[in-house]
Coordinates of C-alpha atoms in Angstrom, one line a residue:
Chain A
M22 CA 17.9 -67.8 -43.4
T23 CA 20.2 -65.4 -45.2
L24 CA 19.3 -62.3 -47.0
S25 CA 20.6 -61.2 -50.3
D26 CA 21.7 -57.6 -50.8
P27 CA 18.4 -56.4 -52.5
E28 CA 16.4 -58.0 -49.7
W29 CA 18.5 -56.2 -47.1
L30 CA 18.0 -53.1 -49.0
A31 CA 14.2 -53.5 -48.9
V32 CA 14.3 -54.0 -45.1
L33 CA 16.5 -50.9 -44.6
T34 CA 14.4 -48.8 -47.0
S35 CA 11.3 -49.9 -45.1
L36 CA 12.8 -48.8 -41.8
S37 CA 14.1 -45.6 -43.2
V38 CA 10.7 -44.7 -44.7
A39 CA 8.9 -45.5 -41.4
V40 CA 11.4 -43.5 -39.3
R41 CA 11.2 -40.5 -41.6
A42 CA 7.4 -40.7 -41.7
L43 CA 7.2 -40.8 -37.9
A44 CA 9.6 -37.8 -37.6
F45 CA 7.0 -35.6 -39.2
T46 CA 3.7 -37.3 -38.5
L47 CA 4.2 -37.7 -34.8
P48 CA 4.6 -34.0 -34.0
L49 CA 1.8 -33.2 -36.5
A50 CA -0.5 -35.9 -34.9
I51 CA 0.2 -34.5 -31.4
A52 CA -0.6 -31.0 -32.6
L53 CA -3.8 -32.1 -34.4
G54 CA -4.9 -34.4 -31.6
W55 CA -4.5 -31.5 -29.1
I56 CA -6.4 -29.0 -31.3
L57 CA -9.2 -31.5 -31.9
A58 CA -9.4 -32.5 -28.2
R59 CA -9.1 -29.0 -26.6
K60 CA -10.0 -26.3 -29.0
K61 CA -13.4 -25.2 -30.3
F62 CA -13.4 -23.1 -33.4
P63 CA -15.4 -22.8 -36.6
G64 CA -14.2 -25.4 -39.1
R65 CA -13.3 -27.9 -36.5
A66 CA -15.6 -30.6 -38.0
L67 CA -14.0 -29.9 -41.4
L68 CA -10.5 -30.3 -40.0
D69 CA -11.6 -33.5 -38.3
A70 CA -13.0 -34.9 -41.6
L71 CA -9.9 -33.9 -43.5
V72 CA -7.6 -35.5 -41.0
H73 CA -9.7 -38.7 -41.1
S74 CA -10.0 -38.8 -44.9
P75 CA -6.9 -41.0 -45.6
L76 CA -8.6 -43.6 -43.4
V77 CA -11.6 -44.0 -45.7
L78 CA -10.0 -43.2 -49.0
P79 CA -8.3 -45.9 -51.0
P80 CA -4.6 -45.5 -50.4
V81 CA -4.1 -45.2 -54.2
V82 CA -6.3 -42.1 -54.1
V83 CA -4.1 -40.6 -51.4
G84 CA -1.0 -41.3 -53.5
Y85 CA -2.7 -39.8 -56.5
G86 CA -3.7 -36.7 -54.5
L87 CA -0.1 -36.3 -53.4
L88 CA 1.1 -36.7 -56.9
L89 CA -1.2 -33.9 -57.9
I90 CA 0.0 -31.6 -55.2
F91 CA 3.6 -32.6 -54.6
G92 CA 4.4 -33.9 -58.1
V93 CA 6.8 -31.9 -60.2
Q94 CA 3.9 -30.3 -61.9
G95 CA 1.9 -29.9 -58.7
P96 CA 1.7 -26.4 -57.0
I97 CA 3.8 -27.3 -54.0
G98 CA 6.0 -29.8 -55.8
R99 CA 6.9 -27.1 -58.4
W100 CA 7.7 -24.6 -55.7
L101 CA 9.8 -27.1 -53.7
D102 CA 11.7 -28.0 -56.9
S103 CA 12.4 -24.4 -57.9
T104 CA 13.1 -23.0 -54.5
F105 CA 14.9 -25.8 -52.7
D106 CA 15.7 -28.1 -55.7
L107 CA 13.8 -30.7 -53.7
R108 CA 11.9 -33.5 -55.4
L109 CA 9.7 -35.8 -53.4
V110 CA 8.5 -38.1 -56.2
F111 CA 10.6 -41.3 -56.4
T112 CA 12.5 -40.5 -53.2
T113 CA 12.6 -42.1 -49.7
T114 CA 11.2 -38.8 -48.3
G115 CA 8.3 -39.0 -50.8
A116 CA 7.6 -42.6 -49.8
A117 CA 7.7 -41.4 -46.1
L118 CA 5.2 -38.6 -46.9
A119 CA 2.8 -41.0 -48.5
A120 CA 3.1 -43.6 -45.8
G121 CA 2.9 -41.0 -43.0
L122 CA -0.3 -39.5 -44.4
V123 CA -2.0 -42.9 -44.4
A124 CA -0.9 -43.5 -40.8
L125 CA -1.9 -40.0 -39.6
P126 CA -5.6 -40.5 -38.9
I127 CA -5.1 -43.5 -36.6
M128 CA -2.3 -41.6 -34.8
V129 CA -4.3 -38.5 -34.4
R130 CA -7.2 -40.5 -33.1
T131 CA -5.1 -42.4 -30.6
I132 CA -3.5 -39.3 -29.2
R133 CA -6.7 -37.3 -29.1
L134 CA -8.4 -40.1 -27.1
S135 CA -5.5 -40.0 -24.6
L136 CA -5.7 -36.2 -24.3
E137 CA -9.4 -36.3 -23.8
A138 CA -9.0 -38.8 -21.0
I139 CA -6.9 -36.2 -19.0
D140 CA -8.9 -34.4 -16.4
P141 CA -8.8 -30.7 -17.7
R142 CA -8.9 -29.6 -14.1
L143 CA -5.4 -31.0 -13.7
E144 CA -4.3 -28.4 -16.2
L145 CA -6.3 -25.8 -14.3
A146 CA -4.5 -26.8 -11.1
A147 CA -1.2 -26.3 -12.8
R148 CA -2.3 -22.9 -14.0
C149 CA -3.3 -21.9 -10.5
L150 CA 0.2 -22.9 -9.5
G151 CA 1.7 -20.5 -12.0
A152 CA 2.3 -22.7 -15.1
G153 CA 1.8 -20.9 -18.4
T154 CA 0.5 -22.5 -21.6
F155 CA 3.7 -24.0 -22.9
D156 CA 4.9 -25.0 -19.4
R157 CA 1.6 -26.7 -18.7
F158 CA 1.7 -28.6 -22.0
V159 CA 5.2 -29.9 -21.4
S160 CA 5.0 -30.6 -17.7
I161 CA 1.4 -31.9 -17.4
T162 CA -0.4 -32.7 -20.7
L163 CA 2.4 -34.3 -22.6
P164 CA 3.5 -36.7 -19.8
L165 CA 0.0 -37.7 -19.0
A166 CA -0.7 -38.4 -22.7
L167 CA 2.5 -40.4 -23.1
P168 CA 0.8 -43.8 -23.1
G169 CA -1.4 -42.7 -26.0
I170 CA 1.5 -41.0 -27.8
S171 CA 3.7 -44.0 -27.6
A172 CA 0.9 -46.3 -28.7
A173 CA 0.3 -43.9 -31.6
A174 CA 4.0 -43.9 -32.5
V175 CA 4.2 -47.7 -32.6
L176 CA 1.0 -48.1 -34.6
G177 CA 2.1 -45.4 -37.0
F178 CA 5.4 -47.1 -37.4
A179 CA 3.8 -50.4 -38.2
I180 CA 1.4 -48.8 -40.7
C181 CA 4.2 -47.0 -42.4
L182 CA 6.3 -50.2 -42.7
G183 CA 3.4 -51.9 -44.5
E184 CA 1.9 -49.1 -46.6
F185 CA 1.6 -50.1 -50.2
G186 CA -0.9 -48.2 -52.3
A187 CA 0.0 -44.6 -51.5
V188 CA 3.7 -45.3 -51.7
I189 CA 3.7 -47.1 -55.0
T190 CA 1.4 -44.5 -56.5
F191 CA 3.3 -41.4 -55.4
A192 CA 6.9 -42.7 -55.0
A193 CA 6.9 -45.7 -57.3
N194 CA 8.9 -48.8 -56.8
V195 CA 12.6 -47.8 -56.9
P196 CA 14.9 -50.3 -55.2
G197 CA 17.0 -48.6 -52.5
E198 CA 14.8 -45.5 -52.6
T199 CA 11.1 -46.3 -52.3
Q200 CA 11.0 -50.1 -52.5
T201 CA 9.8 -51.0 -49.0
L202 CA 9.2 -54.6 -47.9
A203 CA 5.6 -54.5 -49.1
L204 CA 6.7 -53.3 -52.5
A205 CA 9.5 -55.8 -52.6
I206 CA 7.1 -58.7 -51.8
Y207 CA 4.8 -57.5 -54.5
G208 CA 7.7 -57.3 -56.9
A209 CA 8.9 -60.8 -56.0
L210 CA 5.5 -62.2 -56.5
Q211 CA 5.4 -60.6 -60.0
T212 CA 8.6 -62.3 -60.8
P213 CA 8.5 -66.0 -61.9
G214 CA 10.1 -68.2 -59.2
G215 CA 10.1 -65.3 -56.7
E216 CA 7.9 -67.1 -54.2
A217 CA 10.8 -68.1 -51.9
V218 CA 11.9 -64.5 -51.7
A219 CA 8.4 -63.3 -51.1
M220 CA 8.0 -65.7 -48.3
K221 CA 11.3 -64.7 -46.7
L222 CA 10.3 -61.0 -46.9
A223 CA 6.9 -61.7 -45.6
L224 CA 8.4 -63.5 -42.5
I225 CA 10.7 -60.5 -41.9
S226 CA 7.6 -58.2 -42.1
M227 CA 5.9 -60.4 -39.6
A228 CA 8.9 -60.4 -37.2
I229 CA 9.2 -56.6 -37.4
A230 CA 5.5 -56.1 -36.8
L231 CA 5.6 -58.5 -33.8
L232 CA 8.6 -56.7 -32.3
A233 CA 6.7 -53.4 -32.7
L234 CA 3.7 -54.7 -30.9
L235 CA 5.8 -56.1 -28.1
A236 CA 7.5 -52.7 -27.8
A237 CA 4.1 -51.1 -27.7
E238 CA 3.0 -53.4 -25.0
W239 CA 6.1 -52.7 -22.9
L240 CA 5.7 -48.9 -23.4
G241 CA 2.1 -49.1 -22.4
R242 CA 2.9 -51.0 -19.2
R243 CA 5.7 -48.5 -18.3
A244 CA 3.3 -45.6 -18.8
Q245 CA 0.7 -47.4 -16.7
R246 CA 2.8 -46.7 -13.7
W247 CA 0.5 -43.8 -13.2
G248 CA -3.1 -43.9 -14.3
N249 CA -4.5 -40.8 -15.9
R250 CA -6.6 -40.3 -12.8
P251 CA -5.5 -40.8 -9.3
Chain B
M10 CA -9.6 -6.1 2.4
I11 CA -10.9 -8.8 0.0
S12 CA -13.4 -7.0 -2.1
V13 CA -15.7 -8.9 -4.4
D14 CA -18.2 -7.4 -6.7
V15 CA -18.8 -9.7 -9.7
S16 CA -21.5 -11.0 -11.8
L17 CA -21.8 -13.7 -14.4
K18 CA -24.6 -15.2 -16.4
R19 CA -24.4 -18.8 -17.6
G20 CA -27.5 -20.1 -19.2
D21 CA -30.3 -19.8 -16.7
F22 CA -28.0 -19.3 -13.8
F23 CA -27.1 -15.7 -12.7
L24 CA -24.5 -15.1 -10.2
D25 CA -24.2 -11.6 -8.7
V26 CA -22.1 -11.4 -5.6
R27 CA -20.9 -8.5 -3.6
F28 CA -19.1 -8.5 -0.3
E29 CA -16.1 -7.2 1.4
V30 CA -14.2 -9.0 4.2
P31 CA -10.9 -8.4 5.9
A32 CA -7.9 -10.0 4.1
T33 CA -7.0 -12.1 7.2
G34 CA -8.4 -15.3 8.6
C35 CA -10.9 -17.6 7.0
T36 CA -14.0 -16.5 5.1
A37 CA -16.5 -19.2 4.6
I38 CA -18.9 -19.2 1.7
F39 CA -21.8 -21.2 2.8
G40 CA -24.8 -22.3 0.7
A41 CA -26.7 -25.3 -0.6
S42 CA -25.5 -27.0 -3.8
G43 CA -26.5 -24.9 -6.8
S44 CA -26.2 -21.6 -4.8
G45 CA -23.2 -20.6 -6.9
K46 CA -20.5 -21.0 -4.3
S47 CA -18.2 -23.1 -6.5
T48 CA -18.9 -20.8 -9.5
L49 CA -17.8 -17.9 -7.3
L50 CA -14.6 -19.7 -6.5
D51 CA -14.0 -20.4 -10.2
L52 CA -14.3 -16.7 -10.8
M53 CA -11.8 -16.1 -8.1
N54 CA -9.2 -18.6 -9.4
G55 CA -9.7 -17.3 -12.9
S56 CA -11.1 -20.4 -14.7
L57 CA -14.3 -18.5 -15.3
R58 CA -14.4 -15.0 -16.6
A59 CA -16.8 -12.5 -15.0
D60 CA -19.2 -10.5 -17.2
R61 CA -18.8 -7.5 -15.0
G62 CA -17.3 -6.3 -11.8
C63 CA -14.1 -6.2 -9.9
L64 CA -12.2 -8.3 -7.4
S65 CA -9.2 -7.3 -5.4
I66 CA -7.2 -8.8 -2.5
G67 CA -5.5 -6.0 -0.6
D68 CA -4.0 -3.8 -3.3
R69 CA -3.8 -6.6 -5.9
V70 CA -6.5 -6.2 -8.5
L71 CA -7.4 -9.6 -10.0
I72 CA -10.4 -8.5 -11.9
D73 CA -11.6 -5.0 -13.1
I74 CA -13.6 -5.6 -16.2
E75 CA -14.1 -1.9 -16.9
R76 CA -10.4 -1.2 -16.9
G77 CA -9.8 -4.3 -18.9
I78 CA -8.2 -6.3 -16.2
D79 CA -8.9 -10.0 -15.8
L80 CA -5.7 -11.8 -14.8
P81 CA -5.3 -15.4 -16.1
P82 CA -5.1 -18.1 -13.4
E83 CA -1.4 -18.4 -13.7
Q84 CA -0.9 -14.8 -12.6
R85 CA -3.4 -14.7 -9.8
A86 CA -1.4 -16.6 -7.1
T87 CA -4.4 -18.2 -5.7
G88 CA -3.9 -21.5 -3.8
W89 CA -6.7 -23.5 -5.2
V90 CA -7.5 -26.7 -3.3
P91 CA -10.5 -28.6 -4.8
Q92 CA -12.5 -31.5 -3.2
D93 CA -10.3 -34.3 -4.7
G94 CA -7.0 -32.4 -4.3
L95 CA -6.1 -32.9 -8.0
L96 CA -2.5 -34.0 -7.4
F97 CA -0.5 -34.6 -10.6
P98 CA -0.6 -38.4 -11.0
H99 CA 2.7 -38.6 -12.9
L100 CA 4.6 -36.7 -10.2
T101 CA 5.7 -37.9 -6.8
V102 CA 4.5 -36.2 -3.7
S103 CA 7.7 -34.3 -3.5
E104 CA 7.5 -33.2 -7.1
N105 CA 3.9 -32.2 -6.6
L106 CA 4.9 -30.0 -3.7
D107 CA 7.7 -28.4 -5.7
F108 CA 5.5 -27.7 -8.7
G109 CA 4.1 -24.5 -7.5
A110 CA 7.1 -23.5 -5.4
R111 CA 9.3 -23.5 -8.5
R112 CA 6.9 -21.3 -10.4
S113 CA 6.1 -18.8 -7.6
R114 CA 6.6 -15.2 -8.6
H115 CA 7.0 -14.0 -5.1
Q116 CA 10.1 -14.3 -3.0
R117 CA 9.0 -14.9 0.6
G118 CA 6.6 -17.7 1.6
P119 CA 6.3 -20.5 4.0
S120 CA 9.3 -22.8 3.9
R121 CA 9.2 -26.3 2.6
V122 CA 10.3 -27.7 5.9
Q123 CA 7.7 -25.8 7.8
V124 CA 4.9 -26.8 5.5
I125 CA 5.9 -30.5 5.4
D126 CA 6.2 -30.4 9.2
T127 CA 2.8 -28.7 9.8
L128 CA 1.0 -31.1 7.5
G129 CA 2.8 -34.2 8.7
I130 CA 3.7 -35.4 5.2
G131 CA 7.4 -36.0 5.6
S132 CA 7.0 -39.8 5.2
L133 CA 5.0 -39.5 2.0
L134 CA 7.5 -37.6 -0.1
D135 CA 8.6 -40.5 -2.3
R136 CA 5.1 -41.9 -2.9
W137 CA 2.9 -41.6 -5.9
P138 CA -0.5 -39.9 -5.5
R139 CA -2.3 -43.1 -6.3
Q140 CA -0.7 -44.7 -3.2
L141 CA -2.2 -42.1 -0.9
S142 CA -5.4 -42.2 1.1
G143 CA -8.0 -39.4 0.6
G144 CA -6.8 -37.6 3.7
E145 CA -3.2 -37.8 2.7
R146 CA -4.0 -36.5 -0.7
Q147 CA -5.7 -33.5 0.7
R148 CA -2.7 -32.8 3.0
V149 CA -0.4 -32.9 0.0
A150 CA -2.7 -30.7 -2.0
L151 CA -2.8 -28.1 0.8
G152 CA 1.0 -28.3 1.0
R153 CA 1.4 -27.8 -2.7
A154 CA -0.9 -24.8 -2.6
L155 CA 0.9 -23.3 0.4
L156 CA 4.3 -23.7 -1.2
A157 CA 3.3 -21.8 -4.3
N158 CA 3.2 -18.8 -1.9
P159 CA -0.4 -17.8 -2.7
S160 CA -1.9 -14.4 -1.7
I161 CA -5.1 -16.3 -0.9
L162 CA -6.1 -19.9 -0.4
L163 CA -9.3 -21.0 -2.3
L164 CA -10.6 -24.1 -0.6
D165 CA -13.5 -25.7 -2.5
E166 CA -15.1 -28.1 -0.1
P167 CA -11.8 -29.7 0.6
L168 CA -13.3 -32.1 3.1
A169 CA -16.3 -33.3 1.0
A170 CA -14.7 -36.5 -0.2
L171 CA -13.5 -37.6 3.3
D172 CA -15.0 -39.7 6.0
A173 CA -15.8 -38.2 9.4
P174 CA -12.5 -39.0 11.3
K175 CA -10.4 -37.8 8.3
K176 CA -12.6 -34.6 8.2
N177 CA -11.7 -33.8 11.8
E178 CA -8.1 -34.5 11.2
I179 CA -7.9 -32.1 8.2
L180 CA -10.1 -29.5 10.0
G181 CA -7.4 -29.5 12.7
L182 CA -4.8 -29.0 10.1
L183 CA -6.7 -26.2 8.4
D184 CA -6.9 -24.6 11.8
R185 CA -3.2 -24.8 12.3
I186 CA -2.6 -23.5 8.8
K187 CA -4.8 -20.5 9.7
H188 CA -2.6 -19.8 12.6
D189 CA 0.9 -20.7 11.4
F190 CA 0.8 -19.1 8.0
S191 CA -0.9 -15.8 7.7
I192 CA -2.6 -16.4 4.4
P193 CA -6.3 -15.4 4.1
S194 CA -8.6 -18.1 2.8
I195 CA -11.9 -18.5 1.1
Y196 CA -13.6 -21.7 2.3
V197 CA -16.5 -22.9 0.3
T198 CA -18.7 -25.4 2.1
H199 CA -22.2 -26.6 2.7
S200 CA -21.3 -28.0 6.1
L201 CA -22.3 -25.8 9.1
A202 CA -19.8 -27.8 11.3
E203 CA -16.9 -26.7 9.2
V204 CA -18.1 -23.1 9.3
L205 CA -18.3 -23.1 13.0
R206 CA -14.9 -24.5 13.4
L207 CA -12.9 -22.5 10.9
A208 CA -14.7 -19.4 9.7
D209 CA -14.0 -15.9 11.0
Q210 CA -16.2 -14.3 8.4
L211 CA -19.3 -15.9 6.9
I212 CA -20.9 -15.2 3.6
L213 CA -24.3 -16.9 3.0
L214 CA -25.1 -17.5 -0.6
D215 CA -28.4 -18.5 -2.1
C216 CA -29.5 -18.7 -5.8
G217 CA -26.4 -16.8 -6.9
S218 CA -26.5 -13.9 -4.5
V219 CA -25.3 -13.0 -1.0
V220 CA -28.2 -13.1 1.4
A221 CA -26.2 -12.3 4.5
G222 CA -22.6 -11.7 5.5
G223 CA -20.4 -10.6 8.3
P224 CA -18.4 -12.0 11.3
V225 CA -19.4 -15.5 12.0
H226 CA -20.2 -14.7 15.7
D227 CA -22.7 -12.1 14.6
L228 CA -24.5 -14.2 12.1
L229 CA -24.9 -17.1 14.4
G230 CA -26.9 -16.4 17.5
R231 CA -29.3 -14.3 15.5
S232 CA -32.9 -15.3 15.1
D233 CA -33.3 -13.9 11.6
T234 CA -30.2 -14.9 9.6
P235 CA -31.4 -16.2 6.3
L236 CA -30.6 -19.9 5.5
L237 CA -29.5 -20.5 9.1
S238 CA -32.4 -19.6 11.3
M239 CA -34.7 -22.2 9.9
R240 CA -32.2 -25.0 10.5
N241 CA -32.9 -27.4 13.4
D242 CA -29.3 -27.1 14.5
I243 CA -29.2 -23.4 14.7
G244 CA -27.5 -22.0 17.7
G245 CA -25.1 -19.4 19.1
L246 CA -21.3 -19.3 18.7
L247 CA -19.5 -18.1 21.9
S248 CA -16.0 -17.0 22.4
L249 CA -14.7 -18.3 25.7
R250 CA -11.3 -18.1 27.4
R251 CA -10.0 -21.1 29.3
R252 CA -9.7 -19.9 32.9
S253 CA -8.0 -22.2 35.2
T254 CA -6.5 -25.6 35.3
Q255 CA -8.9 -28.3 36.4
S256 CA -11.2 -27.2 39.2
E257 CA -11.9 -29.4 42.3
D258 CA -14.9 -31.2 41.0
A259 CA -13.3 -32.4 37.7
G260 CA -14.4 -29.8 35.3
F261 CA -12.9 -27.0 33.4
E262 CA -13.7 -23.4 33.8
A263 CA -13.8 -20.8 31.2
D264 CA -14.6 -17.2 31.1
L265 CA -17.4 -15.7 29.0
D266 CA -17.1 -11.9 29.3
G267 CA -16.9 -12.1 33.1
Q268 CA -19.4 -15.0 33.6
R269 CA -18.2 -18.4 34.5
V270 CA -18.8 -21.4 32.3
Y271 CA -18.0 -25.1 33.1
L272 CA -16.9 -27.6 30.7
P273 CA -16.4 -31.3 31.3
S274 CA -13.2 -31.4 29.3
S275 CA -11.0 -29.1 27.2
T276 CA -7.9 -29.3 25.1
T277 CA -7.3 -25.6 25.1
P278 CA -4.4 -24.4 27.2
T279 CA -5.1 -22.0 30.1
G280 CA -5.5 -18.4 29.1
E281 CA -6.2 -19.3 25.4
S282 CA -9.5 -18.4 23.9
F283 CA -11.7 -20.9 22.0
R284 CA -15.1 -21.1 20.4
A285 CA -18.1 -23.1 21.6
Y286 CA -21.2 -23.7 19.7
V287 CA -24.4 -24.0 21.7
P288 CA -27.4 -25.3 19.7
A289 CA -30.6 -23.4 20.4
N290 CA -32.4 -26.5 21.6
E291 CA -29.9 -27.0 24.3
V292 CA -30.6 -23.7 26.0
I293 CA -33.3 -23.4 28.6
I294 CA -34.7 -20.0 29.7
A295 CA -35.5 -19.3 33.3
T296 CA -37.0 -16.0 34.5
E297 CA -35.6 -16.5 38.0
M298 CA -32.4 -18.0 39.4
P299 CA -33.1 -21.7 39.3
K300 CA -32.4 -24.0 42.3
G301 CA -31.9 -27.7 42.6
L302 CA -31.0 -28.4 39.0
S303 CA -28.2 -30.4 37.6
V304 CA -27.4 -27.8 35.0
R305 CA -24.0 -26.2 35.8
N306 CA -24.1 -23.3 33.5
V307 CA -26.5 -20.6 34.5
L308 CA -25.8 -17.4 32.5
R309 CA -27.3 -14.1 33.2
G310 CA -28.5 -12.3 30.2
K311 CA -31.1 -10.1 28.6
I312 CA -33.7 -11.1 26.0
G313 CA -33.0 -9.6 22.6
R314 CA -35.2 -10.2 19.6
I315 CA -37.9 -12.8 19.7
R316 CA -38.9 -14.4 16.4
D317 CA -41.6 -16.9 15.7
R318 CA -40.4 -19.1 12.9
G319 CA -43.9 -20.2 12.2
D320 CA -43.2 -23.9 12.5
G321 CA -44.0 -24.2 16.2
I322 CA -40.6 -22.9 17.3
V323 CA -39.8 -19.5 18.6
L324 CA -36.2 -18.3 18.6
V325 CA -35.2 -16.1 21.5
E326 CA -31.9 -14.2 21.4
I327 CA -30.3 -13.9 24.8
E328 CA -27.7 -11.2 25.0
L329 CA -24.7 -12.0 27.2
G330 CA -22.9 -8.7 27.1
A331 CA -21.5 -8.5 23.6
Q332 CA -22.2 -12.1 22.8
R333 CA -25.4 -13.9 22.0
L334 CA -27.1 -17.2 22.6
L335 CA -30.2 -18.6 20.9
S336 CA -32.9 -20.5 22.6
A337 CA -35.6 -22.5 20.9
V338 CA -38.8 -22.5 22.8
T339 CA -42.5 -23.0 22.0
P340 CA -44.9 -20.1 21.5
A341 CA -46.7 -21.3 24.6
A342 CA -43.6 -20.9 26.7
V343 CA -43.1 -17.4 25.5
R344 CA -46.7 -16.6 26.6
S345 CA -46.6 -18.3 30.0
L346 CA -43.2 -16.7 30.9
D347 CA -44.1 -13.4 29.4
L348 CA -40.9 -13.3 27.5
V349 CA -40.3 -9.9 26.0
T350 CA -37.3 -8.0 24.6
G351 CA -35.2 -6.5 27.4
L352 CA -36.3 -9.0 30.1
E353 CA -33.5 -10.2 32.4
V354 CA -33.3 -13.9 32.2
F355 CA -31.1 -16.9 33.0
A356 CA -29.9 -19.1 30.2
L357 CA -29.3 -22.7 31.3
V358 CA -26.8 -24.7 29.4
K359 CA -25.8 -28.2 30.4
S360 CA -22.0 -28.4 30.4
V361 CA -22.1 -31.6 28.3
A362 CA -23.8 -29.5 25.6
L363 CA -20.5 -27.7 25.3
D364 CA -18.5 -30.8 24.9
A365 CA -19.2 -33.1 22.0
P366 CA -16.0 -33.5 20.0
A367 CA -17.7 -33.8 16.6
G368 CA -20.9 -32.6 15.0
F369 CA -22.3 -29.3 15.9
R370 CA -21.3 -28.8 19.5
L371 CA -17.8 -27.9 18.7
I372 CA -15.2 -26.6 21.1
E373 CA -12.2 -25.4 19.3
A374 CA -9.0 -23.5 19.8
G375 CA -9.3 -20.1 18.1

């Protein structure tokens, strides 16, 4: 099975979108997971609902919402454009933003669960041994949540690779910029005689997804070296 | 001095604790579950905030609410050792030990070698916490706390999760720690045996407040100590000094303020002092020097207070110089012997009563 240049491009675009998406969603998901797992504050339920909303909204609505906010006419979009000369619409970064937002709820949920499984008294023990807030987070909380964080990363990566609705609504279908595998498959199916290409791309999607799952399994097993509780 | 005067209200529970003990040796906080002893420890380690009061160890003020001082746990330098040890599961034993040492603010403290040697954990250094037994885990937890160079050790029922032989083993270690490292400790427990073996000072806690407190030898051997005097295993705690090597008839002699006491066995070296617990129901009172008895220990004393517990048992304090024994007798015995305060009597204690290795008849170095 050989790939033509446009097909390769779709694979590379997909990977690029997924990697960029992870680069901003993972730290955000860790922060949100930690806040939701550990902090009590007014508006916590609202934040929880907001974070989870992409899960229950149609992805097209997510993309449309992004368009309203980050579009050239949107409040943040206009500001980014005038201040940094940065446009998100029709760009790989824009596609990453759309895909990352859809992946965020699942990632936050996974990380939050792994944080909640950590005995908070372990952090107290670290405190009594002289570890301050940041020190404790880095030396105790983060390593203990690592299985959850790596699972969240792999899941998020897989979701971003396959995200369709939000990406096509916000970033459109630009080959080499925003045309990911999912969009390329859709495009091929719209083209007469494109079934063979669609099938090829579908098989590639499957192979990448399988690899990601195997990687998740391996990471999980490595992290299992220690349980969360002795 | 360790000076504690704090209160805290949480829901229906109100803790209001005041006491002052020397900043040396082991202070046991003894009480039933729900008495507030673990809450008190959480106030001391800083995981709970007091509503009111102050807490200081020597000249270090940890809490003074009025002056706005309430140090966070990471600045308190308290060596907290909970029931389950709470070792960090993602770090090896060695890394666990170094965790606190690396972050210690103070310069001088027990050396790593010394701690590892005392606790006997040299062979465990490369292991993971999950590969350790309960007793080993507690050893490492103790080591980790000691190496952080704490100004006080806070031990929250550190033996509760262990079986009897392990308990004894760790008790022995705690005893060694007490002598090898001069770090004061607060020891929370609901086990009288642990108090008898380790405590120098005893604070009795009930329903969130202190009902009695003071040197352990004073509180035991008294007929009216709250919480303790109604127990069936109440007794007196004696300080003895090992006198000679083995005497002719296969026993050991010890000195009790000039009187001679015989023990069937002893691990204490000659000249060293140790404590012996004598349960009240092992002590017989005679008004004249008895003859023809197998009892080896006949101690001359004077009756102190006599207290009828109201459950068919009368507790009689027997003063042996500065020390005190308790004897449990029936009201009928008090009447027929005409036992009154000030009466010269003989207290009869079988020497085997002074020698059970576990349980309440403890004989320990110290």
